[in-house]
Short mmCIF file of C-alpha atoms and ligand atoms in Angstrom, two decimals:
data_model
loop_
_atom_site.label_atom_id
_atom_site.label_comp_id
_atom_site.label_asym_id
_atom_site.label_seq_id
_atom_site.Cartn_x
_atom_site.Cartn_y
_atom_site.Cartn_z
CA UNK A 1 25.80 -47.55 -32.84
CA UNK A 2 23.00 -46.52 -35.13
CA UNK A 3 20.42 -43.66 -33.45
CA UNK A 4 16.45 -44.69 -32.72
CA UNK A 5 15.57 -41.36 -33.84
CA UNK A 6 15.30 -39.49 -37.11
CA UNK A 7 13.25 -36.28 -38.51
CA UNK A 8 11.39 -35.73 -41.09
CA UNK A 9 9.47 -33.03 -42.95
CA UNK A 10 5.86 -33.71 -45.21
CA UNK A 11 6.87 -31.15 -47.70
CA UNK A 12 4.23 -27.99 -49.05
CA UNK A 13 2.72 -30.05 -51.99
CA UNK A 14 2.48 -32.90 -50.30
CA UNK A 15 0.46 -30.94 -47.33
CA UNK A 16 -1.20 -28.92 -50.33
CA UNK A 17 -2.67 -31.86 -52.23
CA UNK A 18 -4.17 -33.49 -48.46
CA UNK A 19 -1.41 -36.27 -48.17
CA UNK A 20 -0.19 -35.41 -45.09
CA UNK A 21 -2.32 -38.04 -43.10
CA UNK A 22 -1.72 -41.02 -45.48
CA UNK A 23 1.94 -40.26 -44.89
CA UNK A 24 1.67 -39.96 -41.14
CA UNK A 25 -0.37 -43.01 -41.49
CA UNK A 26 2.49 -44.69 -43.86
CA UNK A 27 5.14 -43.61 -41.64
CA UNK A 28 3.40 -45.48 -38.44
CA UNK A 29 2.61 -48.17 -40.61
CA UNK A 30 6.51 -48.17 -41.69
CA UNK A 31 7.05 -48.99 -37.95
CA UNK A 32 7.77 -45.62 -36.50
CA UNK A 33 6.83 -43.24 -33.78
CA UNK A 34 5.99 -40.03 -34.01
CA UNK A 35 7.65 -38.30 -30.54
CA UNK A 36 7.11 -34.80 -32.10
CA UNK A 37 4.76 -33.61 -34.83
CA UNK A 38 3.55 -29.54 -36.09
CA UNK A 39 2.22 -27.51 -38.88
CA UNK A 40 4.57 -25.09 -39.32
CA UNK A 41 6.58 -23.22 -42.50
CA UNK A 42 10.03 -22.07 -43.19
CA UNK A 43 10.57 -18.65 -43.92
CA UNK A 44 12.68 -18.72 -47.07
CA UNK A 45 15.96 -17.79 -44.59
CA UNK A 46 14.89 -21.00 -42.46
CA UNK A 47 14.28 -22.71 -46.02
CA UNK A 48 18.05 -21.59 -47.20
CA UNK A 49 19.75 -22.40 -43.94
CA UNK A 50 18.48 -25.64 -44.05
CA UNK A 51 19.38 -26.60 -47.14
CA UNK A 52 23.09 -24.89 -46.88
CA UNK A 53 24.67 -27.84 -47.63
CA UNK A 54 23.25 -27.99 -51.41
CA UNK A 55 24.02 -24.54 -51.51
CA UNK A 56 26.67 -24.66 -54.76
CA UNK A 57 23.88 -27.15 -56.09
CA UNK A 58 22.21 -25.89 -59.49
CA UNK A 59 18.36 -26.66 -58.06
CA UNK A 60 19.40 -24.94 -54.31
CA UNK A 61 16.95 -21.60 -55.15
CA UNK A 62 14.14 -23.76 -56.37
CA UNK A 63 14.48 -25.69 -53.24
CA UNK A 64 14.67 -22.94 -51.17
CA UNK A 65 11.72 -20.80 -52.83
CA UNK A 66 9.77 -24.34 -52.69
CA UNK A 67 10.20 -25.47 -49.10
CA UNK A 68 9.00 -21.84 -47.88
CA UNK A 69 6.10 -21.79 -49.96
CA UNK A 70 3.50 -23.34 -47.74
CA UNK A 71 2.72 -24.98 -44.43
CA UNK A 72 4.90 -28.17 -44.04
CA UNK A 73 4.74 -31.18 -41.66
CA UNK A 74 7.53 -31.48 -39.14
CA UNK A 75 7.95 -34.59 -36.81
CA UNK A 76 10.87 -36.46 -34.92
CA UNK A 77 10.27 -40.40 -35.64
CA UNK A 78 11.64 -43.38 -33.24
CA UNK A 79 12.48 -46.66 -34.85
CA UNK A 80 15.32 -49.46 -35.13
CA UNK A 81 17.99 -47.94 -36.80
CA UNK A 82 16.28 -44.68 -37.63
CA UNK A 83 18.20 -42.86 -39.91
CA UNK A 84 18.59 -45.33 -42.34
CA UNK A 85 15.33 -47.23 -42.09
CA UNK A 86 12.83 -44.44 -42.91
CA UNK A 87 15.81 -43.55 -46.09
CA UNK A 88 14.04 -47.21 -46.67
CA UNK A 89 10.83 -46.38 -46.21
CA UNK A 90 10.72 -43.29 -48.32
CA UNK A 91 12.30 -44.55 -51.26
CA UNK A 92 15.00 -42.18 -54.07
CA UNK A 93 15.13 -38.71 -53.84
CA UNK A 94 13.75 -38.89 -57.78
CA UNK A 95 10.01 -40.77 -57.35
CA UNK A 96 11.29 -42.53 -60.74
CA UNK A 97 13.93 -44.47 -59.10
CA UNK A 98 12.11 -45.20 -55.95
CA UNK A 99 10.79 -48.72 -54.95
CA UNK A 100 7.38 -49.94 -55.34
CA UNK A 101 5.39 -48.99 -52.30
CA UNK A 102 7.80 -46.69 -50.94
CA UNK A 103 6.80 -43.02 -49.58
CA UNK A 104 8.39 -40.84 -52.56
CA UNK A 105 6.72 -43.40 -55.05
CA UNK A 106 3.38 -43.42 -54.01
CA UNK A 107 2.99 -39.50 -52.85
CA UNK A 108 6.39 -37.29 -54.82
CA UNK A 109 5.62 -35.29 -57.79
CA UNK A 110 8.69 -35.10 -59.08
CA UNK A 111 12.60 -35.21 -58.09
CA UNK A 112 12.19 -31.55 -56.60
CA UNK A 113 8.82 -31.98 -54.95
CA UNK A 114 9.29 -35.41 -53.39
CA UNK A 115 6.36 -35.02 -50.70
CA UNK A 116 9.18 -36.28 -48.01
CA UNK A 117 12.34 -35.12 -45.95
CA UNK A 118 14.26 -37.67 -44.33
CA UNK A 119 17.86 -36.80 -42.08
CA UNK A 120 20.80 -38.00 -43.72
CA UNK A 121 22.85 -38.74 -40.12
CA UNK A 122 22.72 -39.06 -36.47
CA UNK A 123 23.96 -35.93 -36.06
CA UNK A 124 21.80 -34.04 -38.90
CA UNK A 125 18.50 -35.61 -37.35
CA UNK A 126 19.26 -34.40 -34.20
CA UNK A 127 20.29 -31.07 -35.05
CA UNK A 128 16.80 -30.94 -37.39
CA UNK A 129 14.98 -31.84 -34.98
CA UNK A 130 16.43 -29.40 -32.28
CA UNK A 131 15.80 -26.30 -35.06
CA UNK A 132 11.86 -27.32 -35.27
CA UNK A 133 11.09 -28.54 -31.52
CA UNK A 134 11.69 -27.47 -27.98
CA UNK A 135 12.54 -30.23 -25.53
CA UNK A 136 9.27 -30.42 -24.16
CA UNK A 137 7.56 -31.05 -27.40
CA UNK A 138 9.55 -34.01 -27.64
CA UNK A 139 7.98 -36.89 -26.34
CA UNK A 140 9.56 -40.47 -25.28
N1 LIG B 1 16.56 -31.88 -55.17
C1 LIG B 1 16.21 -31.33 -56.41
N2 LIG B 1 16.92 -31.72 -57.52
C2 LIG B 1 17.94 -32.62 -57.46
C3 LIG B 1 18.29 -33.17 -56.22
C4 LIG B 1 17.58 -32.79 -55.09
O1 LIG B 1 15.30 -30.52 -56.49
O2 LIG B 1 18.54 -32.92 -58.51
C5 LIG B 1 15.81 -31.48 -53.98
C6 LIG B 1 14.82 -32.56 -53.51
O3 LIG B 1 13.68 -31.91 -52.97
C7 LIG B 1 15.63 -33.26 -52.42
C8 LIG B 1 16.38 -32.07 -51.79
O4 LIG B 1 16.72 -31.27 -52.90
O5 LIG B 1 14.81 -33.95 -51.50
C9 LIG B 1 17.64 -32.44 -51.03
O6 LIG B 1 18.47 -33.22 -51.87
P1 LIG B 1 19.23 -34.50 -51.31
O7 LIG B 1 20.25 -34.88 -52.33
O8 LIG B 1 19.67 -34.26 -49.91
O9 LIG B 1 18.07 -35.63 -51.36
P2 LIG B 1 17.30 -36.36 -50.17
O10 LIG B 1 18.26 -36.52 -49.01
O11 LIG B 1 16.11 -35.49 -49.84
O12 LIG B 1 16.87 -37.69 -50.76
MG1 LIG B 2 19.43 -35.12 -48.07
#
């Protein structure tokens, strides 16, 4: 059965250019709740670790040196189907390809700085979610 709970990151330009509260307020619009929510950054260790998985990838140091160079958004979100609904709601990883209305449409600058994170699994969200938040900063 599909998980109620997914995480998310508003990445550094997003926070940068002030978008961060039209895209809490897009996300709760979207039908989610926000159990968990900081200002925080990634060292660019953090930044590397948690992008390991693309680490073979030719845009992984961008990425890195981009996710740990500002303050970013963290939350854990509730909703139906979590996971996979707020992959909905923020739209393609590439703002180009991404559906009218959707989260990387309206807010991403580009492919690489797409203004959103969203878990690709069950198991990734909770793990994400476990790296950023203590169990009593996660609220029911
Ligand atoms: N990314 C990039 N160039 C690419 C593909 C991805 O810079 O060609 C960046 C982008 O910020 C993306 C992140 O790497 O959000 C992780 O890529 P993934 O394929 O997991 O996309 P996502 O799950 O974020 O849609
Ligand atoms: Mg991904």
């Amino acid at each position: 059965m599909a998980g109620n709970r997914t995480f998310t990151m508003i990445k550094p330009e997003a926070v940068a250019s002030g978008n961060a509260g039209r895209i809490l307020d897009a996300i709760m619009a979207g039908g989610f709740k926000v159990v968990a929510l900081k200002l925080t950054r990634l060292s660019r260790e953090e930044a590397g670790a948690f992008y390991e998985v693309h680490k073979e990838r030719p845009f992984y140091g961008e990425l890195v040196d981009y996710m740990a160079s500002g303050p970013i958004m963290a939350a854990i979100l509730e909703g139906n189907d979590a996971v996979a609904s707020f992959r909905v709601l923020i739209g393609a990883t590439d703002p180009t390809q991404a559906a009218e209305g959707t989260i990387r449409k309206r807010f991403a600058e580009s492919k690489a700085k797409n203004a959103v994170h969203g878990s690709d699994s069950d198991e990734n969200a909770a793990i994400e979610g476990a790296f950023f938040f203590s169990v009593r900063e996660q609220h029911a």
